[in-house]
Each structure stands twice: as structure tokens, then as C-alpha cells.
Amino acid sequence: MTAEQPVTDVPEYHKSGYIAVLGRPNVGKSTLINALLGEKVSIVSPKPQTTRDRIQGILSLEEAQIIFLDTPGIHQPKNMLDEYMVKVANYALPDADVILFLVDVANPLIEADREIARLIEKKRENKPVLVGLNKIDQQTDPAQVATIQTELATLLPDATFLPLSATTGAHQDELLEWIIEKLPYGPRYYPVDIISDQNDRKFVAEIIREVSLELLHHEVPHGMAVIIDTFKTRENGMLYIQGKIYVERESHKPIVLGKNGSMLKRIGQRARQRLEEIYEQKIYLDLRVKPRHKWRKNPSDLRWFGYVTRKK
């Protein structure tokens, strides 16, 4: 079921809408959405530019259905993939009913935060804005938090500010209450048992990429893309998944493989364990590695991997 087929059997007071979650890389956007949903829909890594696509996380409550648009961190693009990611984040603003702007208060404000604040103020069209002062659990200096809030209040004069923690859950209930208050009345756009609009193949590919980000270093994991060729349950009940990890340089292939295939085996084992916990069934995961030269700078390759933005 899609957003074009709303569920109408809901109470008259039911609310629904889209929440654009914006912020620079690594401020905790995906971590917060996963925490609010109580399940994993977005991959998480301490490395920047982890989220590449806009991922919808869907929280269905009795009184509201909240559809979170988890966007890539807005950053200075270095290649066509980066440009795609920034476009995805920008396109979330006109689609949203409410805007949630996350900043990391464990560290001082940087120019990227200010640029995003200016972008929101320019494009928000009077939509409600909440600035989430995230990582409050890591900040012991109230003066720094106050300084950040004061500066952002000059850039977003109508915004609401809320300290919170994506990891400990601090003030997440207040965040949901504020969002529901601001949402318009409307139907459910998705059945209550749907928590994401990602299909299985896309989700599995993202989990494999998440594990690769954990185990590999430097530029190698950022130049990777994962395609799932086979996703099917066999007669014995085991889920068989076959996928390819694409790297953008021939020299990256032996790094991903490791000595005698040891690194690829580690990636496969950790990803399989993670997927078995999610799908609650035995999984056979078959991974291969293939080079695709400079794919992040090739428009046709970007389209082939599914990184396509609509015209605005």
C-alpha cells in the first residue's frame, strides 16, 4: 500500500503528516528515527555521509501516523553522488508538514549548521520548525548549549528548541507530543504494521553497507554500493540472499576481500547475524566484490544504482 491509497477507517481526530529530519552528517538523525520507531529502518555509523537516500520511517499511533523523512547529511558535495544526496535533503523540505532540524550540542556550532538553518528559514513556507539540541547527554557545559540556541534563534526566529538525546531517549516523548500537536488532521497513509517504505532488497543492501562502514576504513566504504540480486526463501525455510559489493577502484577490491577472503567473510558474517535478528529466520548470505570504475562520478552508474532525484 502506498501514500496514494490512504486508510480512512481512523478516528476523526486522527492526524498524519511528513517530518523532514535535517542536519549535517553525524548529528544523530538516523539514530533518533530508529529510537522513535523502536526498530531499525536507517543504518547508523560514526562516519559521515552514511545515509545516501531519503528513507521513510513510519510511526503509527492511535491518534497519529508520523512519517519521518530521514535525509542525508547536508554537506559540501565532492562528486555526483554527494550532489544527489544534497538534492535529496533539499527536496524533503517542500514535501514536509513539519521540519525537525538536529544539531550536535556536544560540539560547538559550525558553519554547516548555520547554512542549514538559513536554508530552512528560506524554504520552510511557514511550516513549524523544531530545533533538536541532540547529544545533550554528552554535554556538561550548559553555557555552550545556551550559546548554540541563542545563535540559531537569530537564524530561525520562529523555531521551537528542545534538548534531547537520540541514544538515551531523553525528551523524546516531548518531541513526539510537539510533532503530533503540529500535524494536520488526516488519514493513515500506510497500514499500521508498515514501518518503512524500503523494500527488502534495499534494506538488506543498506545493512551490508552499514557493516562495511564499521569494518573498513578511509575512503573505501564511501566508494561502495551494494546490489542484491537474489532474495528468496528456499523450501527448507532458509532465506537465501545473493549480493554484489561494488567498489569504484580496482585497488579497493583486495581491501574488501582481505587476505584469503577474510574481510569479506567478516562483513558477511556480521551482516548475516544482524539480518537474522531482524528477519528472525536463518539466512544464507552470498557476497561477491566487483569494481565499477569511478561510479560516483558517472550519471548513468548513479541511475543504475538507483540514485535518481525527481525534477523540482
CSV table of C-alpha atoms in Angstrom, one decimal:
chain,number,residue,atom,x,y,z
A,1,MET,CA,0.0,0.0,0.0
A,2,THR,CA,1.3,3.5,-0.9
A,3,ALA,CA,0.6,7.0,0.1
A,4,GLU,CA,-1.8,7.2,-2.8
A,5,GLN,CA,-4.1,4.7,-1.0
A,6,PRO,CA,-4.8,6.2,2.4
A,7,VAL,CA,-6.5,4.3,5.1
A,8,THR,CA,-9.7,6.1,6.0
A,9,ASP,CA,-11.1,4.0,8.9
A,10,VAL,CA,-9.5,6.2,11.6
A,11,PRO,CA,-11.0,8.4,14.3
A,12,GLU,CA,-12.0,12.0,13.3
A,13,TYR,CA,-9.2,13.4,15.5
A,14,HIS,CA,-6.5,11.4,13.7
A,15,LYS,CA,-3.5,13.3,12.5
A,16,SER,CA,-0.9,12.4,9.9
A,17,GLY,CA,2.0,14.0,8.0
A,18,TYR,CA,5.6,14.1,7.0
A,19,ILE,CA,8.5,15.2,9.1
A,20,ALA,CA,11.7,16.3,7.4
A,21,VAL,CA,14.7,15.5,9.6
A,22,LEU,CA,17.6,17.7,8.6
A,23,GLY,CA,21.1,18.3,9.8
A,24,ARG,CA,24.7,17.9,8.9
A,25,PRO,CA,26.3,14.5,8.8
A,26,ASN,CA,26.7,12.6,12.1
A,27,VAL,CA,24.3,14.7,14.2
A,28,GLY,CA,22.2,11.6,15.0
A,29,LYS,CA,19.3,11.8,12.5
A,30,SER,CA,19.1,8.1,11.8
A,31,THR,CA,19.8,7.1,15.4
A,32,LEU,CA,16.9,9.3,16.6
A,33,ILE,CA,14.4,7.9,14.0
A,34,ASN,CA,15.4,4.3,14.8
A,35,ALA,CA,14.9,5.1,18.5
A,36,LEU,CA,11.5,6.7,18.0
A,37,LEU,CA,10.3,3.8,15.9
A,38,GLY,CA,11.7,1.2,18.2
A,39,GLU,CA,13.1,-0.6,15.2
A,40,LYS,CA,15.9,-0.2,12.7
A,41,VAL,CA,15.0,1.5,9.4
A,42,SER,CA,18.1,3.6,8.8
A,43,ILE,CA,21.7,2.5,9.0
A,44,VAL,CA,24.0,4.2,11.6
A,45,SER,CA,27.7,4.8,11.5
A,46,PRO,CA,30.0,7.3,13.1
A,47,LYS,CA,31.4,8.0,9.6
A,48,PRO,CA,29.9,11.0,7.6
A,49,GLN,CA,27.5,10.6,4.7
A,50,THR,CA,26.2,7.2,5.9
A,51,THR,CA,22.6,7.9,4.7
A,52,ARG,CA,22.5,8.3,1.0
A,53,ASP,CA,18.8,8.2,0.2
A,54,ARG,CA,15.7,9.7,1.8
A,55,ILE,CA,14.3,6.9,3.9
A,56,GLN,CA,10.7,7.0,5.3
A,57,GLY,CA,10.3,5.7,8.8
A,58,ILE,CA,6.6,5.3,9.7
A,59,LEU,CA,5.4,5.6,13.3
A,60,SER,CA,1.7,4.6,13.7
A,61,LEU,CA,-0.1,5.6,16.9
A,62,GLU,CA,-3.7,5.6,17.8
A,63,GLU,CA,-4.0,9.3,17.4
A,64,ALA,CA,-1.5,9.9,14.6
A,65,GLN,CA,0.7,8.5,11.9
A,66,ILE,CA,4.1,10.2,11.7
A,67,ILE,CA,6.2,9.7,8.6
A,68,PHE,CA,9.8,10.6,9.2
A,69,LEU,CA,11.9,11.6,6.2
A,70,ASP,CA,15.5,10.6,7.2
A,71,THR,CA,17.7,12.6,4.9
A,72,PRO,CA,21.4,12.5,4.0
A,73,GLY,CA,23.5,14.9,6.0
A,74,ILE,CA,23.8,18.2,4.1
A,75,HIS,CA,27.4,18.8,3.2
A,76,GLN,CA,29.7,20.3,0.5
A,77,PRO,CA,29.5,17.8,-2.4
A,78,LYS,CA,32.7,16.3,-3.9
A,79,ASN,CA,31.1,14.1,-6.6
A,80,MET,CA,27.8,13.4,-8.3
A,81,LEU,CA,26.7,11.0,-5.5
A,82,ASP,CA,27.3,13.8,-3.0
A,83,GLU,CA,25.3,16.2,-5.2
A,84,TYR,CA,22.5,13.6,-5.3
A,85,MET,CA,22.5,13.3,-1.5
A,86,VAL,CA,22.3,17.1,-1.0
A,87,LYS,CA,19.4,17.3,-3.5
A,88,VAL,CA,17.5,14.6,-1.6
A,89,ALA,CA,17.9,16.5,1.6
A,90,ASN,CA,16.7,19.8,0.0
A,91,TYR,CA,13.7,18.1,-1.7
A,92,ALA,CA,12.4,16.9,1.7
A,93,LEU,CA,11.6,20.5,2.7
A,94,PRO,CA,8.7,21.1,0.3
A,95,ASP,CA,7.3,17.6,1.0
A,96,ALA,CA,7.2,18.0,4.8
A,97,ASP,CA,4.4,19.2,7.1
A,98,VAL,CA,6.9,19.7,10.0
A,99,ILE,CA,10.7,20.3,10.0
A,100,LEU,CA,13.0,18.8,12.6
A,101,PHE,CA,16.5,20.3,12.5
A,102,LEU,CA,19.0,18.4,14.6
A,103,VAL,CA,22.3,19.9,15.8
A,104,ASP,CA,25.0,18.3,17.9
A,105,VAL,CA,25.4,20.3,21.1
A,106,ALA,CA,28.3,18.2,22.3
A,107,ASN,CA,30.4,20.3,19.9
A,108,PRO,CA,30.4,24.0,19.0
A,109,LEU,CA,28.2,25.2,16.2
A,110,ILE,CA,29.9,25.1,12.8
A,111,GLU,CA,29.2,27.0,9.5
A,112,ALA,CA,27.4,23.9,8.1
A,113,ASP,CA,24.8,24.2,10.9
A,114,ARG,CA,24.3,27.9,10.1
A,115,GLU,CA,23.9,27.2,6.4
A,116,ILE,CA,21.2,24.6,7.0
A,117,ALA,CA,19.4,27.0,9.4
A,118,ARG,CA,19.4,29.6,6.6
A,119,LEU,CA,18.2,27.1,4.1
A,120,ILE,CA,15.3,26.1,6.4
A,121,GLU,CA,14.3,29.7,7.0
A,122,LYS,CA,14.3,30.4,3.3
A,123,LYS,CA,12.3,27.3,2.2
A,124,ARG,CA,10.1,26.4,5.2
A,125,GLU,CA,7.0,28.3,3.9
A,126,ASN,CA,5.7,28.9,7.5
A,127,LYS,CA,5.9,25.3,8.4
A,128,PRO,CA,6.6,24.5,12.1
A,129,VAL,CA,10.3,24.1,12.9
A,130,LEU,CA,11.8,22.4,15.9
A,131,VAL,CA,15.5,22.5,16.6
A,132,GLY,CA,16.5,19.3,18.4
A,133,LEU,CA,19.5,20.1,20.6
A,134,ASN,CA,20.8,16.5,20.3
A,135,LYS,CA,23.5,14.7,22.3
A,136,ILE,CA,22.6,16.6,25.5
A,137,ASP,CA,23.8,13.6,27.4
A,138,GLN,CA,27.3,14.2,26.2
A,139,GLN,CA,27.4,18.0,27.0
A,140,THR,CA,28.2,19.0,30.6
A,141,ASP,CA,28.5,22.7,29.8
A,142,PRO,CA,25.1,24.4,29.8
A,143,ALA,CA,26.7,27.7,28.6
A,144,GLN,CA,27.6,26.1,25.3
A,145,VAL,CA,24.1,24.8,24.8
A,146,ALA,CA,22.7,28.3,25.5
A,147,THR,CA,25.2,29.8,23.1
A,148,ILE,CA,24.1,27.4,20.3
A,149,GLN,CA,20.4,28.1,21.0
A,150,THR,CA,20.9,31.8,21.1
A,151,GLU,CA,22.7,31.9,17.7
A,152,LEU,CA,20.3,29.6,16.0
A,153,ALA,CA,17.3,31.6,17.3
A,154,THR,CA,18.6,34.6,15.4
A,155,LEU,CA,18.6,32.5,12.2
A,156,LEU,CA,15.3,30.7,13.0
A,157,PRO,CA,13.3,33.2,15.0
A,158,ASP,CA,10.0,31.2,15.0
A,159,ALA,CA,11.6,27.8,15.9
A,160,THR,CA,10.9,25.8,19.0
A,161,PHE,CA,14.0,24.4,20.8
A,162,LEU,CA,14.2,21.1,22.6
A,163,PRO,CA,17.2,19.4,24.3
A,164,LEU,CA,17.2,15.7,23.6
A,165,SER,CA,19.3,12.6,23.3
A,166,ALA,CA,18.8,10.1,20.4
A,167,THR,CA,20.8,7.4,22.4
A,168,THR,CA,19.3,7.7,25.9
A,169,GLY,CA,15.8,8.7,24.9
A,170,ALA,CA,15.8,12.0,26.9
A,171,HIS,CA,12.9,14.2,26.0
A,172,GLN,CA,11.8,12.0,23.0
A,173,ASP,CA,8.2,11.9,24.5
A,174,GLU,CA,8.1,15.7,24.5
A,175,LEU,CA,9.3,15.7,20.9
A,176,LEU,CA,6.5,13.3,19.7
A,177,GLU,CA,3.9,15.4,21.6
A,178,TRP,CA,5.1,18.6,19.9
A,179,ILE,CA,5.1,16.9,16.4
A,180,ILE,CA,1.6,15.5,16.9
A,181,GLU,CA,0.3,18.9,18.0
A,182,LYS,CA,1.7,20.5,14.8
A,183,LEU,CA,0.5,17.8,12.3
A,184,PRO,CA,-2.6,18.4,10.2
A,185,TYR,CA,-5.7,16.1,10.6
A,186,GLY,CA,-5.7,13.3,8.1
A,187,PRO,CA,-5.9,9.6,7.4
A,188,ARG,CA,-3.3,6.9,7.7
A,189,TYR,CA,-1.2,6.7,4.6
A,190,TYR,CA,0.3,3.3,5.5
A,191,PRO,CA,-1.0,0.2,7.3
A,192,VAL,CA,-0.1,0.1,11.0
A,193,ASP,CA,2.3,-2.8,10.6
A,194,ILE,CA,4.5,-1.0,8.0
A,195,ILE,CA,7.5,0.9,9.5
A,196,SER,CA,9.4,1.8,6.3
A,197,ASP,CA,8.8,2.2,2.6
A,198,GLN,CA,12.1,0.4,1.9
A,199,ASN,CA,11.8,-2.9,0.1
A,200,ASP,CA,13.7,-6.0,1.4
A,201,ARG,CA,16.5,-5.8,-1.2
A,202,LYS,CA,17.2,-2.2,-0.5
A,203,PHE,CA,17.1,-2.7,3.3
A,204,VAL,CA,19.5,-5.7,3.1
A,205,ALA,CA,21.9,-3.7,0.9
A,206,GLU,CA,21.9,-0.9,3.5
A,207,ILE,CA,22.7,-3.4,6.3
A,208,ILE,CA,25.6,-4.7,4.3
A,209,ARG,CA,26.8,-1.2,3.7
A,210,GLU,CA,26.5,-0.4,7.4
A,211,VAL,CA,28.7,-3.3,8.3
A,212,SER,CA,31.2,-2.3,5.6
A,213,LEU,CA,31.4,1.1,7.1
A,214,GLU,CA,32.1,-0.4,10.5
A,215,LEU,CA,34.9,-2.8,9.3
A,216,LEU,CA,36.6,-0.8,6.5
A,217,HIS,CA,38.4,2.5,6.7
A,218,HIS,CA,39.2,5.7,4.9
A,219,GLU,CA,37.6,6.2,1.5
A,220,VAL,CA,36.9,2.6,0.6
A,221,PRO,CA,33.4,2.2,2.2
A,222,HIS,CA,32.3,5.5,0.9
A,223,GLY,CA,33.0,4.3,-2.7
A,224,MET,CA,31.0,1.2,-2.2
A,225,ALA,CA,27.5,0.4,-3.5
A,226,VAL,CA,25.5,-2.8,-2.8
A,227,ILE,CA,23.1,-4.5,-5.1
A,228,ILE,CA,21.0,-7.5,-4.0
A,229,ASP,CA,20.5,-9.9,-7.0
A,230,THR,CA,18.6,-12.7,-5.2
A,231,PHE,CA,16.3,-12.6,-2.2
A,232,LYS,CA,14.1,-15.7,-1.8
A,233,THR,CA,13.1,-18.2,0.8
A,234,ARG,CA,14.1,-21.8,-0.1
A,235,GLU,CA,12.0,-24.9,0.6
A,236,ASN,CA,13.9,-25.6,3.8
A,237,GLY,CA,12.8,-22.3,5.2
A,238,MET,CA,16.2,-20.6,4.9
A,239,LEU,CA,16.4,-17.1,3.3
A,240,TYR,CA,18.9,-17.1,0.5
A,241,ILE,CA,20.4,-13.7,-0.3
A,242,GLN,CA,23.0,-13.1,-3.0
A,243,GLY,CA,24.5,-9.7,-3.5
A,244,LYS,CA,27.4,-7.8,-5.0
A,245,ILE,CA,29.5,-5.2,-3.4
A,246,TYR,CA,30.7,-2.7,-6.0
A,247,VAL,CA,33.9,-0.6,-5.4
A,248,GLU,CA,34.9,2.3,-7.5
A,249,ARG,CA,38.6,1.3,-7.9
A,250,GLU,CA,40.3,-1.9,-8.8
A,251,SER,CA,42.7,-1.4,-5.9
A,252,HIS,CA,39.8,-1.4,-3.5
A,253,LYS,CA,38.7,-4.9,-4.3
A,254,PRO,CA,41.6,-6.7,-2.5
A,255,ILE,CA,40.9,-4.5,0.5
A,256,VAL,CA,37.3,-5.5,0.7
A,257,LEU,CA,38.2,-9.1,0.1
A,258,GLY,CA,41.0,-9.2,2.6
A,259,LYS,CA,43.7,-11.9,2.9
A,260,ASN,CA,42.3,-15.1,1.6
A,261,GLY,CA,38.8,-13.5,1.6
A,262,SER,CA,39.0,-12.9,5.4
A,263,MET,CA,37.5,-9.3,5.3
A,264,LEU,CA,34.6,-10.3,3.0
A,265,LYS,CA,33.9,-13.2,5.3
A,266,ARG,CA,33.8,-10.9,8.3
A,267,ILE,CA,31.4,-8.5,6.5
A,268,GLY,CA,29.2,-11.4,5.5
A,269,GLN,CA,29.1,-13.0,9.0
A,270,ARG,CA,28.3,-9.7,10.8
A,271,ALA,CA,25.7,-8.7,8.2
A,272,ARG,CA,24.1,-12.2,8.3
A,273,GLN,CA,23.9,-12.1,12.1
A,274,ARG,CA,22.3,-8.7,12.1
A,275,LEU,CA,19.8,-9.7,9.4
A,276,GLU,CA,18.9,-12.9,11.2
A,277,GLU,CA,18.0,-10.9,14.3
A,278,ILE,CA,15.8,-8.6,12.2
A,279,TYR,CA,14.1,-11.3,10.0
A,280,GLU,CA,14.0,-13.9,12.7
A,281,GLN,CA,15.0,-16.8,10.3
A,282,LYS,CA,18.1,-18.5,9.2
A,283,ILE,CA,19.9,-16.7,6.3
A,284,TYR,CA,22.5,-17.8,3.7
A,285,LEU,CA,24.3,-14.7,2.6
A,286,ASP,CA,26.5,-14.9,-0.5
A,287,LEU,CA,28.5,-11.8,-1.3
A,288,ARG,CA,30.8,-11.0,-4.2
A,289,VAL,CA,33.0,-8.0,-4.9
A,290,LYS,CA,33.2,-6.2,-8.3
A,291,PRO,CA,34.9,-3.0,-9.4
A,292,ARG,CA,32.9,-0.3,-11.2
A,293,HIS,CA,35.3,2.5,-12.0
A,294,LYS,CA,34.5,5.9,-10.6
A,295,TRP,CA,30.8,5.1,-10.4
A,296,ARG,CA,30.1,8.1,-8.0
A,297,LYS,CA,31.1,10.5,-10.8
A,298,ASN,CA,29.1,8.7,-13.6
A,299,PRO,CA,25.5,9.8,-14.1
A,300,SER,CA,24.5,6.5,-15.8
A,301,ASP,CA,26.0,4.5,-13.0
A,302,LEU,CA,24.2,6.6,-10.4
A,303,ARG,CA,20.9,5.9,-12.1
A,304,TRP,CA,21.8,2.2,-12.3
A,305,PHE,CA,22.4,2.1,-8.6
A,306,GLY,CA,19.1,3.8,-8.0
A,307,TYR,CA,20.3,7.3,-7.0
A,308,VAL,CA,17.9,9.3,-9.1
A,309,THR,CA,16.2,12.5,-8.0
A,310,ARG,CA,12.9,13.9,-9.4
A,311,LYS,CA,12.8,17.3,-11.1
A,312,LYS,CA,11.8,20.2,-8.9
